[in-house]
CSV table of C-alpha atoms and ligand atoms in Angstrom, one decimal:
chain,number,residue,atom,x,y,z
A,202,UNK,CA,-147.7,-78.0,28.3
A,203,UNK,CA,-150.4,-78.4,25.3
A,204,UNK,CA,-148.8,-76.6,21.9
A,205,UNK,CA,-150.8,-74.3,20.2
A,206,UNK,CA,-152.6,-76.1,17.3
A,207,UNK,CA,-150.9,-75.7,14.0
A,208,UNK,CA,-152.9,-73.5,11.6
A,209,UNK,CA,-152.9,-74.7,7.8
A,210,UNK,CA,-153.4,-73.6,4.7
A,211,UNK,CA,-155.0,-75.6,2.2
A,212,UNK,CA,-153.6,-75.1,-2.0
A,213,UNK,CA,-156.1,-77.9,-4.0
A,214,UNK,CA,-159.7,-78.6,-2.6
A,215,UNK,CA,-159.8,-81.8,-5.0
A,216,UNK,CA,-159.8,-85.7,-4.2
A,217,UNK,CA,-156.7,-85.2,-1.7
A,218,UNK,CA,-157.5,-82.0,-0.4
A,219,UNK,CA,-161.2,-82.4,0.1
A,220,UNK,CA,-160.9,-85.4,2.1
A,221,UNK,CA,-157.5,-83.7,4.3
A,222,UNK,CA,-159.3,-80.8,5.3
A,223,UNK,CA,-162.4,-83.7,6.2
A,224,UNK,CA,-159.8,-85.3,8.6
A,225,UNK,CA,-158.9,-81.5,10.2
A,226,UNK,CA,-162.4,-80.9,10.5
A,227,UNK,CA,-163.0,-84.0,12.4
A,228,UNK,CA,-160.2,-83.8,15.1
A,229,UNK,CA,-158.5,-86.5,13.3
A,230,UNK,CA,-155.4,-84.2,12.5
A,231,UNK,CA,-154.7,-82.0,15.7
A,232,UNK,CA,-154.7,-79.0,13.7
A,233,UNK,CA,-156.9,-76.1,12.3
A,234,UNK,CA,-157.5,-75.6,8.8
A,235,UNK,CA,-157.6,-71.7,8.6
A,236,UNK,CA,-157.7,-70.5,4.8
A,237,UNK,CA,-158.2,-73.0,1.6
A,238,UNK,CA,-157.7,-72.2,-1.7
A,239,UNK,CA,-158.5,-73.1,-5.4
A,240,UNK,CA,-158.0,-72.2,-8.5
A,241,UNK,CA,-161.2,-72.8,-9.1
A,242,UNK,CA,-162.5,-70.8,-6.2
A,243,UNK,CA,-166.3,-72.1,-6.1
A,244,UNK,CA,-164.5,-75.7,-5.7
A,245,UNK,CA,-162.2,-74.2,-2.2
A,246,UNK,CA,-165.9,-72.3,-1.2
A,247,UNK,CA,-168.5,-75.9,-1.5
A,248,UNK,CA,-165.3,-77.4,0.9
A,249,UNK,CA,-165.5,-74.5,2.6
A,250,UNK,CA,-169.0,-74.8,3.0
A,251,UNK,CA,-169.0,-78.1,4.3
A,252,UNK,CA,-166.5,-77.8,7.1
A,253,UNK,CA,-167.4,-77.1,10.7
A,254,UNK,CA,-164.5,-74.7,11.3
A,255,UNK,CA,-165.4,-72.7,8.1
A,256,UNK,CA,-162.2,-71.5,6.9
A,257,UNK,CA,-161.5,-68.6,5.2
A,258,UNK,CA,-161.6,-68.5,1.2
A,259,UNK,CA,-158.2,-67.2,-1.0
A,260,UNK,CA,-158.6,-65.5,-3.8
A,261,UNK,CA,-155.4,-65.9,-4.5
A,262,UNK,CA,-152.1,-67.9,-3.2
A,263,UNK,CA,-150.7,-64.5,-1.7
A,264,UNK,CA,-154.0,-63.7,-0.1
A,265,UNK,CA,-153.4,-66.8,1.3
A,266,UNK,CA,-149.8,-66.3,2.5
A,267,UNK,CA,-150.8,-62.5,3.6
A,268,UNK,CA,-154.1,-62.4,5.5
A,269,UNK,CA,-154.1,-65.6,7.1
A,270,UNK,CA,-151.4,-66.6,10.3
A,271,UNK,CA,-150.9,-69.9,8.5
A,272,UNK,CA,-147.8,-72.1,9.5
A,273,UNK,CA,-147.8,-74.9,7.1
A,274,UNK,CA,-149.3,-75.1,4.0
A,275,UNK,CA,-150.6,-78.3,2.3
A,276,UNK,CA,-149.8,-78.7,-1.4
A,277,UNK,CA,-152.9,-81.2,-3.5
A,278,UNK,CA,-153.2,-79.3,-6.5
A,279,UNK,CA,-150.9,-79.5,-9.4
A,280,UNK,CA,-146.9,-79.5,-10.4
A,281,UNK,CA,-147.3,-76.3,-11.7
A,282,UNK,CA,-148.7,-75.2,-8.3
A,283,UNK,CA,-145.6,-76.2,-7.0
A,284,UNK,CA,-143.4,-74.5,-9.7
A,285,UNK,CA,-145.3,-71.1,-9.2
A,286,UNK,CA,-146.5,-71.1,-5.0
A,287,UNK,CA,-143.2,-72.7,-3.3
A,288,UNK,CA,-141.0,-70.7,-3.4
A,289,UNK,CA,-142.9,-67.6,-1.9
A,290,UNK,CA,-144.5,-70.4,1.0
A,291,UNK,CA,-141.3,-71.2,2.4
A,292,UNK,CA,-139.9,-67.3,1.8
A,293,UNK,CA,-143.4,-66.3,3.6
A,294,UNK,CA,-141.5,-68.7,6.7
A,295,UNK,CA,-144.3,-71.3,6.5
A,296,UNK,CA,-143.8,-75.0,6.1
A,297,UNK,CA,-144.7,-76.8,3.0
A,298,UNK,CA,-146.1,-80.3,2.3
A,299,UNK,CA,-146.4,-81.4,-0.9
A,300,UNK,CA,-148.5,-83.8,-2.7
A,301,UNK,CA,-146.9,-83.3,-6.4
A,302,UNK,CA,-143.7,-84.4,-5.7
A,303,UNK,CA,-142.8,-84.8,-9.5
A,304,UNK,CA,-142.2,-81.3,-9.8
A,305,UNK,CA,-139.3,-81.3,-7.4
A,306,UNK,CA,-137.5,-83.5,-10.1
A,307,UNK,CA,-136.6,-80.2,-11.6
A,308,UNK,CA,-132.9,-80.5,-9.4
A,309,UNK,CA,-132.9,-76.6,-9.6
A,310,UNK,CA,-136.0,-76.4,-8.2
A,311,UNK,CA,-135.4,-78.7,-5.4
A,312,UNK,CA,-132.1,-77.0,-4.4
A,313,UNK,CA,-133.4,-73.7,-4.3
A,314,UNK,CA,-136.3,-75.2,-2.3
A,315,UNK,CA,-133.8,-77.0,0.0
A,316,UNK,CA,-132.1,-73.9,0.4
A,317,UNK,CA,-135.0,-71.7,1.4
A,318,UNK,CA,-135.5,-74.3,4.2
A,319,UNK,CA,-132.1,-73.8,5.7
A,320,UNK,CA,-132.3,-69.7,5.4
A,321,UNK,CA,-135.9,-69.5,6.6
A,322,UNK,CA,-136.1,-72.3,9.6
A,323,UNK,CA,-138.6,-74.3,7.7
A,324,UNK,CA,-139.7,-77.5,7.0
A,325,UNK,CA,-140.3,-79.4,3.8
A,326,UNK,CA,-142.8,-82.9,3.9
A,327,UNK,CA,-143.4,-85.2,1.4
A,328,UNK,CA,-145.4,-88.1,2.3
A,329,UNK,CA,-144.5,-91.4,1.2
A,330,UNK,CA,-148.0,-91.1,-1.0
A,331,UNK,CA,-149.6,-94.6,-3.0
A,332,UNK,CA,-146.8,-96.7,-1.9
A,333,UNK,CA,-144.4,-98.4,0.5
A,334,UNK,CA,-141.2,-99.1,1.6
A,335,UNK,CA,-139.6,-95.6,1.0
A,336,UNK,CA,-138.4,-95.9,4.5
A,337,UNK,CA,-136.3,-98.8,3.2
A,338,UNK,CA,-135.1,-97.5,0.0
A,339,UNK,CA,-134.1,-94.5,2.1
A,340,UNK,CA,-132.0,-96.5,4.7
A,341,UNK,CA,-130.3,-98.2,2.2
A,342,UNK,CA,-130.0,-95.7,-0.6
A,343,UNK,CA,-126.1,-95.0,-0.2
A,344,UNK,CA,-125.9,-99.3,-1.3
A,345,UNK,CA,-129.0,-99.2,-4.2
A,346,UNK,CA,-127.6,-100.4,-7.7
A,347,UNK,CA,-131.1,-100.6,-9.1
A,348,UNK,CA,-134.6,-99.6,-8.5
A,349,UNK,CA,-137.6,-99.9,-10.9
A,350,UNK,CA,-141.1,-99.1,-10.3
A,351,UNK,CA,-144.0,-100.7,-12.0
A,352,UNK,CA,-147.6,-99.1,-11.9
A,353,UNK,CA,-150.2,-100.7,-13.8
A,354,UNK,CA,-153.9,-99.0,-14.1
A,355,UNK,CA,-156.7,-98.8,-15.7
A,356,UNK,CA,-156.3,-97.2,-19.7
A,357,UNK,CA,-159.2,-94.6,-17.5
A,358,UNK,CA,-157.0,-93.5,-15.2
A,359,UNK,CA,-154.2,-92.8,-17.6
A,360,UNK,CA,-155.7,-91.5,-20.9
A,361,UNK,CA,-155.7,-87.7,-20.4
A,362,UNK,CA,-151.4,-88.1,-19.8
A,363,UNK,CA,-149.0,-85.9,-22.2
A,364,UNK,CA,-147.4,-88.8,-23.4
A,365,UNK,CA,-150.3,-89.8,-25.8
A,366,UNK,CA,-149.3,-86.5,-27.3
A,367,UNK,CA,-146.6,-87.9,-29.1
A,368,UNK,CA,-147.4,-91.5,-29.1
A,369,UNK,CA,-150.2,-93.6,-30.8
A,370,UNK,CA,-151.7,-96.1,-28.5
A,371,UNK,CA,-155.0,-97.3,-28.9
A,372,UNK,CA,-156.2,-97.2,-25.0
A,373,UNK,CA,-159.4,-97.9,-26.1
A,374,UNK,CA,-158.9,-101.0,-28.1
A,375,UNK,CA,-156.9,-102.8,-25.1
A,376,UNK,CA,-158.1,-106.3,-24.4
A,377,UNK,CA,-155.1,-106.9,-22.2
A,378,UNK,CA,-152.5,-105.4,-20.2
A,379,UNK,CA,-150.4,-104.0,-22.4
A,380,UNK,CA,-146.6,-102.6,-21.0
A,381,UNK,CA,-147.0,-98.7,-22.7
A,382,UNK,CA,-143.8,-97.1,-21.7
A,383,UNK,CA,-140.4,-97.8,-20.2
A,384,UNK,CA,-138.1,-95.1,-19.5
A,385,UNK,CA,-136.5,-93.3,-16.5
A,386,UNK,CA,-138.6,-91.5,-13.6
A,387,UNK,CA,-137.5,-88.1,-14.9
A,388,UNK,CA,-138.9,-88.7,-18.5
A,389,UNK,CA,-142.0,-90.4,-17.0
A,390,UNK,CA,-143.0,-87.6,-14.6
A,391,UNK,CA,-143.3,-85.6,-17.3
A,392,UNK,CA,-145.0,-87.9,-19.7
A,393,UNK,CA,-147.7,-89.0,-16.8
A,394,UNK,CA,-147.3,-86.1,-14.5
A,395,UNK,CA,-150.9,-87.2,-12.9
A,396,UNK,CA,-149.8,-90.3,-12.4
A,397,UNK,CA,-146.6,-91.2,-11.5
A,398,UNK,CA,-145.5,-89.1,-8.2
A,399,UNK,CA,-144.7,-92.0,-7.2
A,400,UNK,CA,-141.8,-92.5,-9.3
A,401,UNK,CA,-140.6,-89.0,-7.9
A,402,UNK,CA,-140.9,-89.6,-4.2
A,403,UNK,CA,-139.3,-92.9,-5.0
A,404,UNK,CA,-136.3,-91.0,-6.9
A,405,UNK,CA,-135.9,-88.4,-4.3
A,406,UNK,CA,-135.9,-91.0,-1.9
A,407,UNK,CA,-133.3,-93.6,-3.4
A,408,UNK,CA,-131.0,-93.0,-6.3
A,409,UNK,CA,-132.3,-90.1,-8.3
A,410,UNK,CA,-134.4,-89.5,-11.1
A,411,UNK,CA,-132.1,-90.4,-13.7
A,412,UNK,CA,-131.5,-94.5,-12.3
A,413,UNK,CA,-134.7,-94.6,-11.1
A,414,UNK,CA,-136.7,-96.7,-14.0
A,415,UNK,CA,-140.2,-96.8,-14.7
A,416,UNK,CA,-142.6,-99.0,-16.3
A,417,UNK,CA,-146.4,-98.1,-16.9
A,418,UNK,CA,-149.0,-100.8,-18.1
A,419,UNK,CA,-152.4,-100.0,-19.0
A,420,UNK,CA,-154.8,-102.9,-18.2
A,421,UNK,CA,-158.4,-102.5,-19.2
A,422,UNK,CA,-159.2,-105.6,-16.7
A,423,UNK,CA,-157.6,-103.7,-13.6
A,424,UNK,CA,-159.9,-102.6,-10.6
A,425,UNK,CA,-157.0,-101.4,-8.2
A,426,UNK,CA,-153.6,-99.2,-9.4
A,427,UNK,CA,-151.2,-101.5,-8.6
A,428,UNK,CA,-147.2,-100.9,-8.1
A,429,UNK,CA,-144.3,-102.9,-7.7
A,430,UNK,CA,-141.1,-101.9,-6.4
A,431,UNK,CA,-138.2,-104.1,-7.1
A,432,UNK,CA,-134.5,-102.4,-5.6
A,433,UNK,CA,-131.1,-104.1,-5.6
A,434,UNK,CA,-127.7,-103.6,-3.8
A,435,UNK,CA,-124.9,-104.8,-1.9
A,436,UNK,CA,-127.7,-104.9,1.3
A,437,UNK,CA,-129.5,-107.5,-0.5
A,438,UNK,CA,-132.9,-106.9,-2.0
A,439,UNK,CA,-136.7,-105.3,-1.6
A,440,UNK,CA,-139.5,-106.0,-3.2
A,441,UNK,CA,-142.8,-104.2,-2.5
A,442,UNK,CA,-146.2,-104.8,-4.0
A,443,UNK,CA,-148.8,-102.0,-3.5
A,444,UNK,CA,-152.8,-102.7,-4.9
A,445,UNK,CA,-154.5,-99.5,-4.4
A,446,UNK,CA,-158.1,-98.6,-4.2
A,447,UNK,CA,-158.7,-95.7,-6.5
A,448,UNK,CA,-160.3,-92.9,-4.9
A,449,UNK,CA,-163.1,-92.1,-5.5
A,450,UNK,CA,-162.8,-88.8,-6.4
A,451,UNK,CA,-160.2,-88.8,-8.7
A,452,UNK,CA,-159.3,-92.6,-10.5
A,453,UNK,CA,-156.1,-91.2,-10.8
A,454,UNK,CA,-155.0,-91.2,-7.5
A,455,UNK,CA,-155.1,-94.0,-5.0
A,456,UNK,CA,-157.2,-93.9,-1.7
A,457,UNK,CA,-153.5,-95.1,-0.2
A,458,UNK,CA,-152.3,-91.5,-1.2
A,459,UNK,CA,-154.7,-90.0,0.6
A,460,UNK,CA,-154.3,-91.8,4.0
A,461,UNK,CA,-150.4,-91.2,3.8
A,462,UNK,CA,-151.2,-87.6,3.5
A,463,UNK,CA,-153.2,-87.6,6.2
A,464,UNK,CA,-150.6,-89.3,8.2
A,465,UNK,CA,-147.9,-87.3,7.4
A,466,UNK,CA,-150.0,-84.1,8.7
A,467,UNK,CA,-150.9,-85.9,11.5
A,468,UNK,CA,-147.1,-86.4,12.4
A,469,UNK,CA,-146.3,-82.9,11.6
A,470,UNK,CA,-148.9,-81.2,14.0
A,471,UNK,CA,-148.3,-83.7,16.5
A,472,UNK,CA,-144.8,-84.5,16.9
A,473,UNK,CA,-145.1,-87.3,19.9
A,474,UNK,CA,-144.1,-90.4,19.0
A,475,UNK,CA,-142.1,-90.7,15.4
A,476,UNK,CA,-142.2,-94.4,13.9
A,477,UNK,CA,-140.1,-95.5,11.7
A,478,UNK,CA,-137.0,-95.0,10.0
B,264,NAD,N1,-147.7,-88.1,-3.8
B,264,NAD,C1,-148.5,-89.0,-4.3
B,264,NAD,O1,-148.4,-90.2,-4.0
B,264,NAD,C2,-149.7,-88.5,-5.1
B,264,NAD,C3,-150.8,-89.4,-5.3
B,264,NAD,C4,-151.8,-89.0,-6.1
B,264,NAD,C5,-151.9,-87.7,-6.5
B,264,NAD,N2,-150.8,-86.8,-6.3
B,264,NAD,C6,-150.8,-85.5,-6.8
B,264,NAD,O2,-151.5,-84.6,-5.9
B,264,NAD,C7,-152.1,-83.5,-6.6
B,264,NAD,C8,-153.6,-83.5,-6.2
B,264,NAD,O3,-154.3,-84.7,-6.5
B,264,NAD,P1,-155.9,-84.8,-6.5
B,264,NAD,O4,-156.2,-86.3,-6.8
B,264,NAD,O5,-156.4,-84.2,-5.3
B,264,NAD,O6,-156.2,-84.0,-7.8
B,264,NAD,P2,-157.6,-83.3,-8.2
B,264,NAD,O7,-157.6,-83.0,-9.6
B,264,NAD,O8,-158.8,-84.1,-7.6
B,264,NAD,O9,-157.6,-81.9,-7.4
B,264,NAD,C9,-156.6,-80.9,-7.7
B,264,NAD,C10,-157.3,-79.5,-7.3
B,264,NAD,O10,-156.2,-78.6,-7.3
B,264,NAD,C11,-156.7,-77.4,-8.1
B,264,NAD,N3,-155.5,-76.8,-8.7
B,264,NAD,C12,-154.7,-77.3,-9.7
B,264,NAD,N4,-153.7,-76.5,-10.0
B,264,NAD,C13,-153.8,-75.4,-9.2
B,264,NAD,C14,-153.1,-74.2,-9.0
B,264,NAD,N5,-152.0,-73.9,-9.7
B,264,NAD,N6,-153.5,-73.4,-8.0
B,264,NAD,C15,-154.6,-73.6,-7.3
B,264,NAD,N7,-155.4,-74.8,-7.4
B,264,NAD,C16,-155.0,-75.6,-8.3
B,264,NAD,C17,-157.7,-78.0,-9.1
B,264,NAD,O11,-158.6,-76.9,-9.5
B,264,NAD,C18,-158.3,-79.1,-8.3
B,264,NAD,O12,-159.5,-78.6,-7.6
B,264,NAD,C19,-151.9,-83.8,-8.1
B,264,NAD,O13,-150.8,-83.1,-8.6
B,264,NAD,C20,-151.6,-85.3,-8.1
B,264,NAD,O14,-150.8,-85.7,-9.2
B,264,NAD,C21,-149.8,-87.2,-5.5
């Protein structure tokens, strides 16, 4: 018996959106993209524009929950997207994936969140993003004693990042990689919230975002975002090395992020065959 395609909603028609809805539209995700939706609405109308299927144009995130028979939304905007739309997604009975995972280190966010899935009968996805191995950090997570994440990137792809707010680096001036910050995944989500969902997916994943330490170098001679995962415990150890592509949209996120998203979708709208743990 064929399912009836899932209908999605797109929040974010930038680097990770644009190219999602690109994989709908081409049968890669058995899915239809139904409504997207900007906050910049002449960015969700060019993607719009673009598409085959033509979906519909939001003016707004409740037009979007209201007019449209969406199922499962798709989250590539912003952490304060998150903050402000998630909520009323999974109360609207819709599915949610999302792409800003730092946000959900807020714990009273998350648990509200978590508890919206229970009382509603929905489902909550968050792709494994720019990285690897959270299948293993999650298997083992009940035995991890340390995990520490370090992402090195172009001074680029970092300088428009809260934490130069209150700290004097001269990112410019960098004639070598340089180690800029050290501190746990829940400080550093908010310092680099553009850059390091990674640390939050990684938190969720494993041993929360207090443990969970993060180090970010800035490297004026790096062509790939590059992280490495080292994790320790009583089931021996991990060690992942990730060097990313930048996207080309966006130097901030990595072309690796993209193709996870996409993945994830794809597993969500088809629901044969699930690999891995
Ligand atoms: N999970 C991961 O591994 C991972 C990796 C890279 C990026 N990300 C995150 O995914 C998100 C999207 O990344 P991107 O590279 O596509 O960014 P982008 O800047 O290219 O695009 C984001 C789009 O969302 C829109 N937007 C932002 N806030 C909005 C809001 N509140 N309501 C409606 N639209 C809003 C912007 O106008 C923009 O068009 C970012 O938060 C980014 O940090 C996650």
């Amino acid at each position: 018996m064929n399912r009836r395609k899932r209908r999605i909603g797109l929040v974010g028609c930038g680097a990770i959106g644009s190219e999602i809805a690109v994989a709908i539209d081409s049968g890669r995700v058995n899915a239809e993209l139904v409504t997207v939706y900007d906050a910049y609405r002449e960015r969700a109308s060019a993607l719009a524009g673009r598409l085959k299927s033509a979906p519909a144009v939001a003016e707004s995130i409740d037009a979007l929950l209201l007019a449209s028979d969406v199922d499962l939304v798709v989250e590539a905007a912003s952490q304060q997207a998150v903050r402000d739309y998630a909520r009323s997604i999974l109360e609207h009975g819709k599915d949610l994936m999302v792409m800003s995972v730092g946000a959900l280190l807020d714990d009273a966010l998350y648990a509200e969140l978590c508890s919206l899935l229970e009382r509603h009968g929905v489902r909550l996805y968050l792709p494994t993003g720019a990285i690897a191995g959270i299948d293993a950090i999650r298997s083992v997570r009940h035995l991890l004693k340390e995990v520490t994440i370090t992402t090195t990137k172009h001074p680029r792809a970092l300088e428009d990042a809260p934490f130069f707010r209150e700290h004097r680096v001269n990112l410019k001036g960098l004639k070598r990689a340089k180690v800029i910050y050290r501190g746990n995944a829940r400080e550093a989500v908010r310092l680099f919230p553009a850059n390091v969902n990674v640390a939050a997916i990684l938190s969720i994943a494993g041993i929360g975002a207090d443990r969970t330490m993060v180090r970010i170098v800035a490297d004026p001679r790096a062509r790939r975002n590059i992280h490495e995962i080292d994790a320790r415990g009583e089931f021996g150890e991990l060690h992942f090395s990730i060097s990313n592509v930048p996207s080309p949209g966006n130097p901030k996120t990595s072309y690796l992020a993209i193709l996870s998203a996409i993945e994830c979708l794809r597993r969500a709208c088809d629901g044969m065959v699930s690999i891995g743990t």
